[in-house]
Coordinates of C-alpha atoms in Angstrom, one line a residue:
Chain A
M1 CA 0.1 0.1 0.0
K2 CA 3.1 2.5 0.6
R3 CA 3.6 2.4 -3.0
S4 CA 0.2 3.4 -4.1
P5 CA 1.3 7.2 -4.3
L6 CA 3.2 6.2 -7.2
I7 CA 0.5 4.7 -9.4
P8 CA -0.3 8.1 -11.1
Y9 CA 3.4 8.3 -11.7
L10 CA 3.5 4.7 -12.9
I11 CA 0.8 5.1 -15.3
W12 CA 2.2 8.5 -16.9
M13 CA 5.9 6.9 -17.6
V14 CA 3.6 3.8 -19.2
L15 CA 1.5 5.6 -21.2
F16 CA 4.1 8.5 -22.0
T17 CA 7.3 7.1 -22.3
V18 CA 7.3 3.3 -22.2
V19 CA 4.8 2.9 -25.2
P20 CA 6.1 5.7 -27.5
M21 CA 9.6 4.0 -27.1
V22 CA 8.2 0.6 -27.8
L23 CA 6.7 2.2 -30.8
V24 CA 9.6 3.5 -32.0
L25 CA 11.7 0.5 -31.7
Y26 CA 8.8 -1.5 -33.3
Y27 CA 9.0 0.9 -36.9
A28 CA 12.7 1.3 -36.9
F29 CA 12.9 -2.5 -36.7
T30 CA 10.4 -3.3 -39.3
V31 CA 9.6 -2.3 -43.1
P32 CA 6.0 -2.4 -44.7
T33 CA 5.6 -5.0 -47.6
E34 CA 2.8 -5.9 -49.8
S35 CA 1.8 -9.0 -47.4
G36 CA 2.0 -7.0 -44.2
V37 CA 4.6 -6.0 -41.9
T38 CA 8.4 -7.9 -41.7
W39 CA 11.4 -7.5 -39.5
S40 CA 14.0 -6.1 -40.9
L41 CA 17.3 -4.1 -40.3
Q42 CA 16.9 -2.3 -43.8
N43 CA 16.2 1.0 -41.8
F44 CA 19.6 1.0 -40.2
A45 CA 21.3 -0.1 -43.1
R46 CA 20.1 3.1 -44.8
F47 CA 21.1 5.1 -42.2
F48 CA 24.7 3.9 -42.4
E49 CA 25.2 4.8 -45.9
P50 CA 28.0 7.8 -46.1
I51 CA 25.6 10.4 -47.1
Y52 CA 23.5 10.2 -43.6
L53 CA 26.7 9.1 -41.5
R54 CA 27.8 13.0 -43.1
V55 CA 24.5 14.4 -41.1
L56 CA 25.3 12.5 -38.3
G57 CA 29.2 13.9 -37.9
R58 CA 27.7 17.2 -38.7
S59 CA 25.5 17.5 -36.0
I60 CA 27.8 16.0 -33.6
R61 CA 30.5 18.6 -34.5
L62 CA 27.9 21.5 -34.3
A63 CA 26.9 20.6 -31.2
V64 CA 30.5 19.9 -29.7
I65 CA 31.5 23.4 -30.8
S66 CA 28.3 24.9 -29.2
T67 CA 28.7 23.0 -26.2
A68 CA 32.3 24.2 -26.0
L69 CA 31.7 28.1 -26.8
C70 CA 28.6 27.9 -23.9
L71 CA 31.3 26.2 -21.5
I72 CA 33.8 29.3 -22.5
L73 CA 31.3 31.9 -22.2
G74 CA 29.4 30.5 -19.6
Y75 CA 31.8 29.7 -16.8
P76 CA 33.2 33.0 -16.7
A77 CA 29.5 34.6 -16.3
A78 CA 28.9 32.0 -13.5
M79 CA 32.0 32.7 -11.5
V80 CA 31.3 36.8 -11.5
M81 CA 27.1 35.5 -10.3
A82 CA 28.7 33.6 -7.6
G83 CA 31.6 35.7 -6.6
N84 CA 31.5 39.0 -4.4
A85 CA 33.1 40.9 -7.0
F86 CA 29.5 42.1 -8.2
K87 CA 26.7 43.5 -5.6
R88 CA 23.8 43.1 -8.0
K89 CA 24.5 39.3 -9.1
H90 CA 20.4 38.7 -9.1
V91 CA 20.5 41.3 -11.7
I92 CA 22.7 39.1 -14.2
M93 CA 20.8 36.3 -13.0
L94 CA 17.5 37.7 -13.9
L95 CA 18.9 39.0 -17.5
F96 CA 20.1 35.4 -18.0
V97 CA 16.6 34.2 -17.3
V98 CA 14.3 36.7 -18.4
P99 CA 14.7 35.9 -22.4
M100 CA 13.9 32.3 -21.4
W101 CA 9.9 33.3 -20.4
M102 CA 9.8 34.6 -24.3
N103 CA 9.0 32.0 -27.1
F104 CA 12.0 30.1 -28.2
L105 CA 10.9 30.1 -31.8
L106 CA 10.5 33.7 -31.6
R107 CA 13.6 34.3 -30.4
T108 CA 15.3 32.4 -33.0
Y109 CA 13.4 34.4 -35.8
A110 CA 14.8 37.7 -34.4
W111 CA 18.4 36.4 -35.5
L112 CA 17.0 35.8 -39.1
T113 CA 16.4 39.6 -38.7
I114 CA 19.7 40.5 -37.2
L115 CA 21.9 38.5 -39.5
E116 CA 20.2 39.0 -42.8
R117 CA 22.5 41.0 -45.4
N118 CA 20.5 44.1 -45.1
G119 CA 20.1 43.3 -41.7
F120 CA 20.7 44.9 -38.4
I121 CA 24.5 43.9 -38.0
N122 CA 25.4 44.6 -41.4
A123 CA 23.7 48.4 -41.0
L124 CA 25.7 48.6 -38.2
L125 CA 28.8 47.5 -39.6
S126 CA 28.4 49.9 -42.6
F127 CA 28.3 52.7 -40.6
F128 CA 31.3 52.1 -39.3
D129 CA 32.9 51.4 -42.9
L130 CA 33.4 47.8 -42.0
P131 CA 33.5 44.9 -44.0
R132 CA 29.9 43.4 -44.4
L133 CA 29.3 40.1 -43.0
N134 CA 27.1 37.1 -44.5
I135 CA 26.7 34.6 -42.0
L136 CA 22.7 34.0 -42.1
Y137 CA 22.4 30.3 -43.5
T138 CA 25.5 29.2 -42.8
N139 CA 26.9 26.7 -40.0
S140 CA 28.0 30.0 -38.2
A141 CA 24.5 31.5 -37.5
V142 CA 23.3 27.7 -36.4
V143 CA 26.2 27.7 -34.0
L144 CA 25.0 31.2 -33.3
G145 CA 21.9 30.2 -32.7
M146 CA 22.5 27.2 -30.5
V147 CA 24.8 29.0 -28.2
Y148 CA 22.4 31.8 -27.7
N149 CA 19.5 29.6 -26.9
F150 CA 21.4 27.2 -24.3
L151 CA 23.6 29.5 -22.8
P152 CA 21.5 29.3 -19.7
F153 CA 21.7 25.7 -19.5
M154 CA 25.4 26.0 -19.1
V155 CA 25.5 28.8 -16.7
L156 CA 22.7 28.1 -14.5
P157 CA 24.1 24.5 -13.1
I158 CA 27.6 25.8 -12.8
Y159 CA 26.5 29.0 -10.9
S160 CA 24.3 26.4 -8.6
V161 CA 27.7 24.7 -8.0
L162 CA 30.0 27.4 -7.4
S163 CA 27.7 29.2 -5.0
K164 CA 28.0 26.2 -2.6
I165 CA 31.4 26.1 -2.5
D166 CA 32.5 26.6 1.1
K167 CA 34.2 30.4 1.4
G168 CA 36.5 28.6 3.9
V169 CA 38.0 26.5 1.5
V170 CA 39.2 28.9 -0.9
E171 CA 40.4 31.3 1.7
A172 CA 42.7 28.4 3.2
A173 CA 44.1 27.9 -0.1
G174 CA 45.1 31.4 -0.1
D175 CA 46.5 31.4 3.6
L176 CA 48.6 28.2 2.6
G177 CA 50.2 30.2 -0.1
A178 CA 48.3 29.3 -3.2
N179 CA 48.1 32.3 -5.9
P180 CA 44.6 33.0 -7.2
F181 CA 45.3 31.2 -10.2
Q182 CA 46.4 28.3 -8.5
V183 CA 43.6 28.3 -6.0
F184 CA 41.4 28.3 -9.3
M185 CA 42.9 25.4 -11.0
R186 CA 43.2 23.1 -7.8
V187 CA 40.4 24.2 -5.6
I188 CA 37.3 26.0 -7.4
L189 CA 37.6 24.1 -10.8
P190 CA 37.6 20.4 -9.5
L191 CA 35.1 21.2 -6.8
S192 CA 33.0 22.8 -9.9
L193 CA 33.4 19.8 -12.3
P194 CA 29.8 18.2 -11.5
G195 CA 27.8 21.7 -12.5
V196 CA 30.3 21.5 -15.6
V197 CA 29.3 18.0 -16.3
S198 CA 25.5 18.6 -16.2
G199 CA 26.0 22.2 -17.8
I200 CA 27.5 19.8 -20.7
T201 CA 24.7 17.1 -20.8
M202 CA 22.1 20.2 -20.5
V203 CA 23.8 21.7 -23.6
F204 CA 25.0 18.7 -25.7
M205 CA 21.5 17.1 -26.1
P206 CA 19.3 19.6 -27.3
A207 CA 22.0 20.8 -29.5
M208 CA 22.5 17.4 -30.9
T209 CA 18.5 17.2 -31.5
T210 CA 17.7 20.6 -32.7
F211 CA 16.0 21.4 -36.0
V212 CA 14.1 24.5 -35.6
I213 CA 17.3 26.3 -35.1
S214 CA 19.4 24.3 -38.1
R215 CA 16.1 24.8 -40.5
L216 CA 15.2 28.9 -39.8
L217 CA 19.0 29.9 -39.2
G218 CA 20.6 27.3 -41.7
G219 CA 18.3 28.0 -44.7
G220 CA 17.1 24.1 -44.8
Q221 CA 20.6 23.1 -46.5
F222 CA 22.4 22.2 -43.1
T223 CA 20.8 19.5 -42.6
L224 CA 21.1 18.4 -38.8
I225 CA 19.9 14.7 -37.8
G226 CA 17.0 16.5 -35.8
N227 CA 16.1 17.9 -39.6
L228 CA 16.2 14.5 -40.7
I229 CA 14.0 13.1 -38.4
E230 CA 11.6 15.6 -38.7
Q231 CA 11.5 15.2 -42.5
Q232 CA 10.8 11.3 -42.4
F233 CA 7.7 12.1 -40.1
L234 CA 6.4 15.3 -41.6
V235 CA 7.4 15.1 -45.5
V236 CA 8.0 11.8 -46.6
G237 CA 6.0 9.7 -43.8
D238 CA 8.7 7.0 -44.1
W239 CA 8.2 6.2 -40.5
G240 CA 10.4 3.4 -40.2
F241 CA 13.4 5.1 -41.6
G242 CA 12.5 8.3 -39.3
S243 CA 12.3 6.0 -36.1
A244 CA 15.9 4.2 -36.9
I245 CA 17.6 7.5 -36.9
S246 CA 15.7 8.4 -33.7
V247 CA 17.1 4.9 -32.2
V248 CA 20.5 5.5 -33.2
M249 CA 20.5 8.8 -31.5
I250 CA 19.2 7.3 -28.6
V251 CA 22.3 5.3 -28.4
V252 CA 24.8 8.4 -29.3
I253 CA 23.1 10.5 -26.3
L254 CA 23.0 7.3 -24.0
L255 CA 27.1 6.9 -25.0
S256 CA 28.0 10.5 -24.4
M257 CA 25.7 10.2 -20.8
A258 CA 27.9 7.4 -20.0
I259 CA 31.3 9.3 -20.8
M260 CA 29.9 12.5 -18.9
S261 CA 29.0 10.2 -15.7
F262 CA 32.5 8.6 -16.1
F263 CA 33.9 12.0 -15.6
E264 CA 31.5 12.8 -12.9
G265 CA 33.5 10.5 -10.6
E266 CA 32.5 10.2 -7.2
E267 CA 31.0 13.5 -6.4
K268 CA 27.6 12.3 -8.1
D269 CA 25.7 13.7 -4.9
V270 CA 26.5 17.6 -5.9
A271 CA 25.1 17.3 -9.6
L272 CA 21.9 18.5 -10.8
W273 CA 21.0 15.2 -12.2
Chain B
M1 CA -19.4 24.9 -7.1
Y2 CA -15.8 24.4 -7.3
K3 CA -16.0 25.5 -3.7
G4 CA -18.4 23.1 -2.6
F5 CA -16.7 20.3 -4.4
S6 CA -13.3 21.2 -2.6
K7 CA -14.9 21.4 0.9
A8 CA -16.3 17.9 0.3
C9 CA -12.7 16.7 -0.7
L10 CA -11.6 18.1 2.7
E11 CA -14.3 15.9 4.8
P12 CA -12.7 13.3 6.4
K13 CA -15.9 10.8 6.0
Y14 CA -14.9 11.4 2.0
M15 CA -11.3 11.0 2.7
K16 CA -12.0 7.3 4.6
G17 CA -13.8 6.8 1.4
V18 CA -11.5 6.9 -0.8
K19 CA -8.5 5.0 1.6
S20 CA -11.0 2.4 1.5
L21 CA -11.2 2.0 -2.2
G22 CA -7.9 0.1 -2.5
R23 CA -5.0 0.6 -5.2
I24 CA -6.9 -0.6 -8.1
G25 CA -9.9 1.4 -6.9
K26 CA -7.9 4.4 -6.9
A27 CA -6.3 3.7 -10.3
A28 CA -9.8 3.2 -11.7
A29 CA -11.3 6.3 -9.7
L30 CA -8.1 8.4 -11.5
F31 CA -9.0 7.3 -14.5
V32 CA -12.8 8.1 -14.8
A33 CA -11.7 11.4 -13.2
L34 CA -9.1 11.9 -16.5
V35 CA -12.2 11.0 -18.7
L36 CA -14.4 13.1 -17.2
L37 CA -11.6 16.3 -17.3
T38 CA -11.1 15.5 -21.1
A39 CA -14.8 14.9 -22.0
G40 CA -15.6 17.9 -20.5
L41 CA -13.3 20.1 -22.2
S42 CA -13.8 18.9 -25.6
G43 CA -17.6 19.4 -24.5
C44 CA -17.0 22.9 -24.9
T45 CA -16.3 23.1 -28.6
R46 CA -19.1 20.4 -29.5
D47 CA -21.7 23.1 -28.7
K48 CA -20.7 25.2 -31.3
P49 CA -21.0 24.1 -34.6
T50 CA -17.5 24.3 -35.7
I51 CA -15.2 23.6 -38.9
Y52 CA -11.4 22.5 -38.7
V53 CA -10.0 24.3 -41.9
Y54 CA -6.2 23.4 -43.3
N55 CA -4.8 25.6 -45.9
W56 CA -1.1 27.1 -46.6
G57 CA 0.5 29.5 -45.0
D58 CA -0.6 33.0 -46.2
Y59 CA -3.2 32.2 -48.6
I60 CA -6.3 33.9 -47.6
D61 CA -7.6 37.0 -46.0
E62 CA -8.0 35.8 -42.8
S63 CA -11.0 38.6 -42.2
I64 CA -12.8 36.3 -44.4
L65 CA -13.3 33.5 -41.7
E66 CA -14.3 36.1 -39.4
E67 CA -17.3 37.1 -42.0
F68 CA -18.0 33.6 -42.4
E69 CA -18.2 33.2 -38.8
K70 CA -20.7 35.8 -38.0
E71 CA -22.8 34.9 -41.6
T72 CA -23.2 31.1 -40.6
K73 CA -22.9 31.0 -36.8
I74 CA -20.1 28.2 -37.9
K75 CA -16.6 28.5 -35.8
V76 CA -13.5 28.4 -37.9
V77 CA -10.5 26.6 -36.4
Y78 CA -7.5 27.6 -38.8
D79 CA -4.2 25.7 -39.7
T80 CA -1.7 26.3 -41.9
Y81 CA 0.8 23.9 -43.7
A82 CA 4.1 24.9 -45.9
T83 CA 3.6 21.8 -48.3
N84 CA 1.5 19.3 -50.0
E85 CA 3.6 16.4 -48.3
D86 CA 2.9 18.3 -45.0
M87 CA -0.5 18.5 -45.0
Y88 CA -0.9 14.9 -46.7
V89 CA 1.2 13.1 -43.9
K90 CA -1.0 14.7 -41.2
I91 CA -4.0 13.7 -42.7
K92 CA -2.8 10.3 -43.4
A93 CA -1.7 9.5 -40.2
G94 CA -5.5 10.0 -38.9
G95 CA -5.6 11.8 -35.7
S96 CA -6.6 15.0 -36.9
A97 CA -9.7 15.7 -38.4
Y98 CA -10.0 18.4 -40.9
D99 CA -13.2 19.8 -42.7
V100 CA -11.7 21.6 -45.7
I101 CA -8.1 21.1 -46.9
F102 CA -6.2 22.8 -50.2
P103 CA -4.6 20.4 -52.0
S104 CA -2.7 20.4 -55.3
D105 CA -3.5 18.8 -58.3
Y106 CA -1.5 15.8 -58.0
M107 CA -2.1 15.6 -54.4
L108 CA -5.8 15.6 -54.3
T109 CA -5.5 12.7 -57.2
R110 CA -3.6 10.6 -54.3
M111 CA -6.0 11.6 -51.7
I112 CA -8.7 10.2 -54.1
E113 CA -6.7 6.9 -55.2
E114 CA -6.1 6.7 -51.2
D115 CA -9.7 7.0 -50.2
L116 CA -8.7 10.1 -47.7
V117 CA -11.0 12.4 -49.6
Q118 CA -15.0 12.3 -50.1
K119 CA -17.5 14.0 -52.6
L120 CA -18.5 16.9 -52.7
D121 CA -22.2 17.7 -52.8
L122 CA -22.7 20.4 -55.8
S123 CA -26.2 21.3 -54.6
K124 CA -24.6 22.6 -51.3
I125 CA -22.0 24.5 -53.5
P126 CA -24.4 26.5 -55.6
N127 CA -21.4 29.5 -56.4
W128 CA -19.6 26.5 -58.6
K129 CA -21.2 27.9 -61.4
Y130 CA -19.2 31.2 -61.2
I131 CA -15.8 28.8 -62.2
E132 CA -14.6 29.1 -66.2
K133 CA -15.3 26.1 -67.8
R134 CA -11.5 25.7 -68.6
H135 CA -10.4 25.4 -65.1
L136 CA -12.9 22.9 -64.5
G137 CA -12.5 18.9 -65.7
W138 CA -8.9 18.5 -65.7
D139 CA -7.4 15.2 -65.2
Y140 CA -6.4 15.3 -61.4
D141 CA -10.6 14.9 -60.9
P142 CA -12.0 14.8 -64.4
A143 CA -15.8 15.1 -63.3
N144 CA -14.9 17.5 -60.1
E145 CA -16.4 15.0 -58.1
Y146 CA -14.0 15.6 -55.3
S147 CA -12.5 19.0 -55.7
L148 CA -13.5 22.7 -56.9
P149 CA -10.5 24.7 -57.9
Y150 CA -9.3 27.7 -55.1
Y151 CA -6.4 29.3 -57.2
W152 CA -4.1 28.5 -60.4
G153 CA -1.1 29.3 -61.7
T154 CA 2.4 28.3 -62.5
V155 CA 6.1 28.3 -61.0
G156 CA 8.9 30.3 -62.5
I157 CA 11.8 32.5 -61.8
L158 CA 11.3 35.5 -59.2
Y159 CA 14.2 38.1 -59.8
N160 CA 15.7 41.1 -58.9
T161 CA 16.4 43.3 -62.2
I162 CA 19.2 45.0 -60.7
M163 CA 21.2 41.9 -58.9
V164 CA 20.9 39.8 -62.1
G165 CA 22.3 41.4 -65.2
D166 CA 21.8 38.2 -67.6
P167 CA 18.4 37.6 -69.3
V168 CA 16.4 35.2 -67.4
D169 CA 14.7 33.2 -69.6
S170 CA 16.1 29.5 -69.0
W171 CA 16.2 27.3 -65.7
D172 CA 19.9 27.0 -66.5
I173 CA 20.7 30.4 -64.8
L174 CA 19.9 28.6 -61.5
W175 CA 23.0 26.6 -62.0
N176 CA 25.3 29.6 -62.7
P177 CA 27.7 30.5 -60.5
K178 CA 27.8 34.1 -60.6
Y179 CA 24.8 34.2 -58.5
E180 CA 26.5 31.8 -55.8
K181 CA 24.4 32.2 -52.4
E182 CA 21.8 34.6 -54.3
I183 CA 19.3 31.7 -55.2
L184 CA 16.3 30.8 -53.0
M185 CA 14.9 27.0 -53.8
L186 CA 11.6 26.1 -52.7
D187 CA 12.0 23.3 -50.3
S188 CA 8.9 21.0 -51.8
Q189 CA 10.3 18.2 -53.3
R190 CA 7.9 17.7 -56.6
D191 CA 8.6 21.5 -56.8
S192 CA 12.4 21.9 -57.0
I193 CA 12.6 18.0 -59.0
A194 CA 10.7 19.7 -61.4
V195 CA 12.7 22.5 -61.6
A196 CA 15.9 20.1 -62.5
L197 CA 13.8 18.0 -64.8
L198 CA 12.7 20.5 -66.5
R199 CA 16.2 21.7 -67.1
L200 CA 17.1 18.5 -68.6
G201 CA 14.4 19.0 -70.8
Y202 CA 12.4 15.7 -69.4
S203 CA 8.8 15.5 -68.5
I204 CA 7.9 16.6 -64.7
N205 CA 5.6 13.6 -64.3
T206 CA 8.8 10.7 -65.0
L207 CA 8.7 7.7 -64.0
D208 CA 12.3 7.1 -65.3
E209 CA 14.9 6.3 -62.2
N210 CA 17.9 7.4 -64.8
E211 CA 16.1 10.7 -65.4
L212 CA 15.1 11.3 -61.7
A213 CA 18.8 10.0 -60.8
E214 CA 20.0 12.8 -62.8
A215 CA 17.6 15.5 -61.6
G216 CA 18.8 14.5 -58.1
E217 CA 22.5 14.9 -58.9
L218 CA 21.8 18.0 -60.5
L219 CA 20.1 19.6 -57.4
K220 CA 23.2 18.3 -55.6
E221 CA 25.7 20.1 -58.0
Q222 CA 23.4 23.3 -57.4
K223 CA 23.5 22.9 -53.6
P224 CA 26.4 25.1 -53.2
L225 CA 25.0 28.0 -55.3
V226 CA 21.5 27.9 -52.9
L227 CA 21.2 30.5 -49.8
A228 CA 18.3 28.6 -49.1
Y229 CA 15.5 26.1 -48.9
V230 CA 12.6 27.9 -48.3
V231 CA 8.5 28.0 -48.9
D232 CA 7.2 31.1 -47.0
E233 CA 10.2 33.1 -46.4
S234 CA 11.0 33.9 -50.1
Q235 CA 8.8 36.6 -50.5
D236 CA 10.0 38.4 -47.6
K237 CA 13.4 37.9 -48.7
M238 CA 13.1 38.5 -52.2
I239 CA 11.3 42.1 -51.3
A240 CA 13.9 42.9 -48.7
G241 CA 16.8 42.4 -51.5
E242 CA 18.0 39.6 -49.5
A243 CA 18.5 37.4 -52.8
A244 CA 18.7 38.0 -56.6
M245 CA 16.4 35.1 -57.5
A246 CA 13.7 32.7 -56.2
V247 CA 11.6 29.8 -57.2
V248 CA 8.2 30.7 -56.3
W249 CA 4.6 30.0 -57.4
S250 CA 2.9 32.6 -59.4
G251 CA 0.9 34.1 -57.3
E252 CA 3.8 35.3 -55.0
V253 CA 4.6 37.8 -57.7
T254 CA 1.7 40.5 -57.2
V255 CA 2.4 41.1 -53.5
A256 CA 6.1 40.8 -54.1
K257 CA 6.5 43.4 -56.9
S258 CA 3.9 46.1 -55.3
Q259 CA 6.6 46.2 -52.3
N260 CA 9.7 46.2 -54.6
P261 CA 9.2 47.7 -58.2
D262 CA 12.8 45.8 -58.9
L263 CA 11.5 42.7 -59.1
A264 CA 9.9 40.7 -62.1
F265 CA 8.8 37.3 -62.8
A266 CA 9.8 35.1 -65.9
I267 CA 8.3 31.4 -66.7
P268 CA 11.4 29.9 -68.4
Q269 CA 11.4 28.5 -72.0
E270 CA 11.8 25.0 -71.0
G271 CA 8.7 24.9 -69.5
T272 CA 6.8 24.9 -66.2
N273 CA 4.4 23.2 -64.1
L274 CA 1.0 24.5 -64.6
W275 CA -0.9 23.6 -60.8
F276 CA -4.5 24.1 -59.3
D277 CA -4.7 24.5 -55.7
V278 CA -8.3 22.9 -54.8
M279 CA -10.8 22.6 -52.1
A280 CA -11.7 19.1 -50.7
V281 CA -13.2 17.4 -47.9
P282 CA -11.4 14.8 -46.0
K283 CA -13.2 11.5 -45.6
N284 CA -13.4 11.6 -41.7
A285 CA -14.1 15.2 -41.6
K286 CA -16.7 15.8 -38.9
N287 CA -18.6 18.4 -40.3
P288 CA -18.9 17.7 -43.9
E289 CA -22.1 20.4 -43.8
G290 CA -20.1 23.1 -42.5
A291 CA -17.1 22.5 -45.0
M292 CA -19.4 22.7 -47.8
A293 CA -20.8 26.1 -46.6
F294 CA -17.3 27.2 -46.4
I295 CA -16.2 26.4 -49.7
N296 CA -19.4 28.0 -51.2
F297 CA -18.6 31.0 -49.1
M298 CA -15.3 30.9 -50.6
L299 CA -16.5 31.0 -54.3
D300 CA -19.0 33.9 -53.4
P301 CA -17.4 36.2 -56.3
E302 CA -17.8 39.2 -53.9
I303 CA -15.7 36.9 -51.3
A304 CA -13.5 35.8 -53.8
Y305 CA -12.9 39.3 -55.2
R306 CA -11.5 40.3 -51.3
N307 CA -9.5 37.1 -51.3
A308 CA -8.0 37.7 -54.7
D309 CA -7.3 41.1 -53.8
Y310 CA -5.6 40.0 -50.5
T311 CA -3.4 37.1 -52.2
G312 CA -2.5 38.0 -55.4
Y313 CA -3.2 34.2 -56.8
A314 CA -5.2 33.8 -59.6
V315 CA -8.7 33.4 -59.5
T316 CA -10.5 30.8 -61.4
H317 CA -13.7 33.3 -61.9
E318 CA -14.1 34.9 -65.1
S319 CA -16.3 37.5 -63.4
V320 CA -14.0 38.4 -60.5
R321 CA -10.7 38.9 -62.7
S322 CA -12.9 41.8 -64.4
M323 CA -12.9 43.3 -61.0
I324 CA -9.4 43.0 -59.9
R325 CA -7.2 45.6 -60.4
P326 CA -5.8 45.8 -64.0
E327 CA -1.9 45.7 -62.7
I328 CA -2.5 42.2 -61.6
S329 CA -5.8 40.8 -63.7
E330 CA -3.4 42.1 -66.8
D331 CA -0.1 40.8 -65.6
R332 CA 0.9 37.8 -67.8
S333 CA 3.1 36.5 -64.9
V334 CA -0.2 35.7 -63.0
Y335 CA -2.5 35.2 -65.5
P336 CA -0.6 33.4 -68.4
E337 CA -1.8 33.4 -71.8
E338 CA -2.0 30.3 -73.6
E339 CA 1.3 31.1 -75.6
D340 CA 2.7 31.1 -71.9
L341 CA 1.8 27.8 -71.4
V342 CA 2.7 25.9 -74.4
N343 CA 5.2 24.0 -72.6
A344 CA 3.4 23.5 -69.4
E345 CA 2.7 20.4 -67.8
V346 CA 0.3 19.4 -65.0
F347 CA 1.7 17.1 -62.0
V348 CA 0.0 13.9 -62.2
N349 CA 0.3 11.3 -59.1
L350 CA 2.9 9.1 -59.3
G351 CA 1.8 6.1 -57.2
Q352 CA 5.1 4.0 -56.1
T353 CA 7.5 6.2 -58.0
L354 CA 6.8 8.9 -55.1
S355 CA 9.5 6.8 -52.9
I356 CA 12.2 7.5 -55.2
Y357 CA 11.4 11.2 -55.2
D358 CA 11.6 10.8 -51.5
R359 CA 14.7 9.5 -51.7
I360 CA 16.5 11.8 -53.6
W361 CA 15.0 14.7 -51.9
T362 CA 16.2 13.4 -48.4
E363 CA 19.8 12.8 -50.2
V364 CA 19.4 16.2 -51.8
K365 CA 18.8 18.0 -48.3
A366 CA 21.6 15.7 -46.6
H367 CA 24.0 16.4 -49.5

């Protein structure tokens, strides 16, 4: 009887997680034939053709670049927010969070007009007689869109870990003769690693699977794995192939999470999830 | 009412009752509660007659919908799609029940063959008599049993006369390296493959696998020159001078030209696709009566005029064409003459060969 409060969640999980997963697996491993449906690995065989592997490679590459950029930009921001140097840190926090209250599609759409040939950035550049920039509908625009949209997911977990670090530890390191660089490298960075790991996971996964950002800012030509899946379901109607790609995606993400949790080491209890 | 309900919930006696229900009983209670809740929510819409309309993006003057609601007391729920294939996949999957859809010719044939659309009741659509005879009885629906035409037109190249120095009279120009990253293609598989087939001099309805493979290669070869594959964005991008050329449906030209006088439209000499977008009623429509009323309303000359004035597409009513501003009604890019259409071909449904189209287009996009 003690487990009864779990029942609604159990029903929820079965209906909206287990059943859809089984359906995806079913479509991935079957092909329709004239006499019905047969089990087959055909959909997977198709995915391992070079043309689709290149799409997978491109998705991984862009996701890694975006995640790295988010980390480089996000870590210092999190440190500023967690430190004492800046009095109104809740203002910075607010500035990070408020854009997330706006619709994601709308924010990405706005970049279209900012980046276009006669858009805001180029107007600004030509005002200062600087060379114009044509990055709309390129990989750079897609990476920009990802970094812009996913940066808060990097900053917030790192911030939450950094702000929990015992100030006494940092002071002790200083008292024992470590210079600020050593304090950072040997005390703060190792202690903040769990936050970094959850930040990386939270940015890498949506960056890997996005299709809206690449469609809008990539102009439909830099097909990412998400676009390929979307196209199979919404345009072509090949659910089998679409499901097979989704299964491959799940495997890639599970693998990357396994690698992450390896780095996470023993301090799992500090991580967000 | 809600206050009373929550009070009752808090009464110890009632809680006791819940406790004694047991695990399965509680699950059942939860299920019943969920069912009641969803039934209650959907019940709200059932009271008022409603039709679900599924149309192309930016393809209607939406004030007409309000007028239809006011006049017939039927509520309109309006959704849009970007390509025939988007719409087809959604209807085919079931799940969503629309009452009026706007497929193109070949897609209508496919939906007739797959039993996805129902016959129209022409006695409820008296306004169909305003449609010009030459727009009725085409092969895609020879007796117009399933559909009535909404708009018609061609596919051609919308170009910026300042940015393009060469004459635009052939599809070849879309492969000219001079215009690298200044070309917008349609993100629509049949239309883009048709452009490649026309350039190669093949039929846009070819079933020949080699010809299709050649067209696929041609599109991959063109990809480095293409700025983007878009549908609804191309008009805005051309008006803003973001690209030199775009493959567009003829109806886009009116609005584009009126907002940027540097733009012009050409139907290449190799030929074009003559298309019809029609109004049809899906088989699983919940409110076919309302659907017929809506189609009839859209064909009313006054409404058709207002709609055409807004969208800029070519109407199928002779009487309405004469009401429209001459800069549109006499523009041959919108209303082509017979001699513009000598090389024009109407799409037909391709049956099994479609899977080759799907594969080619997926490969081009992934390339």
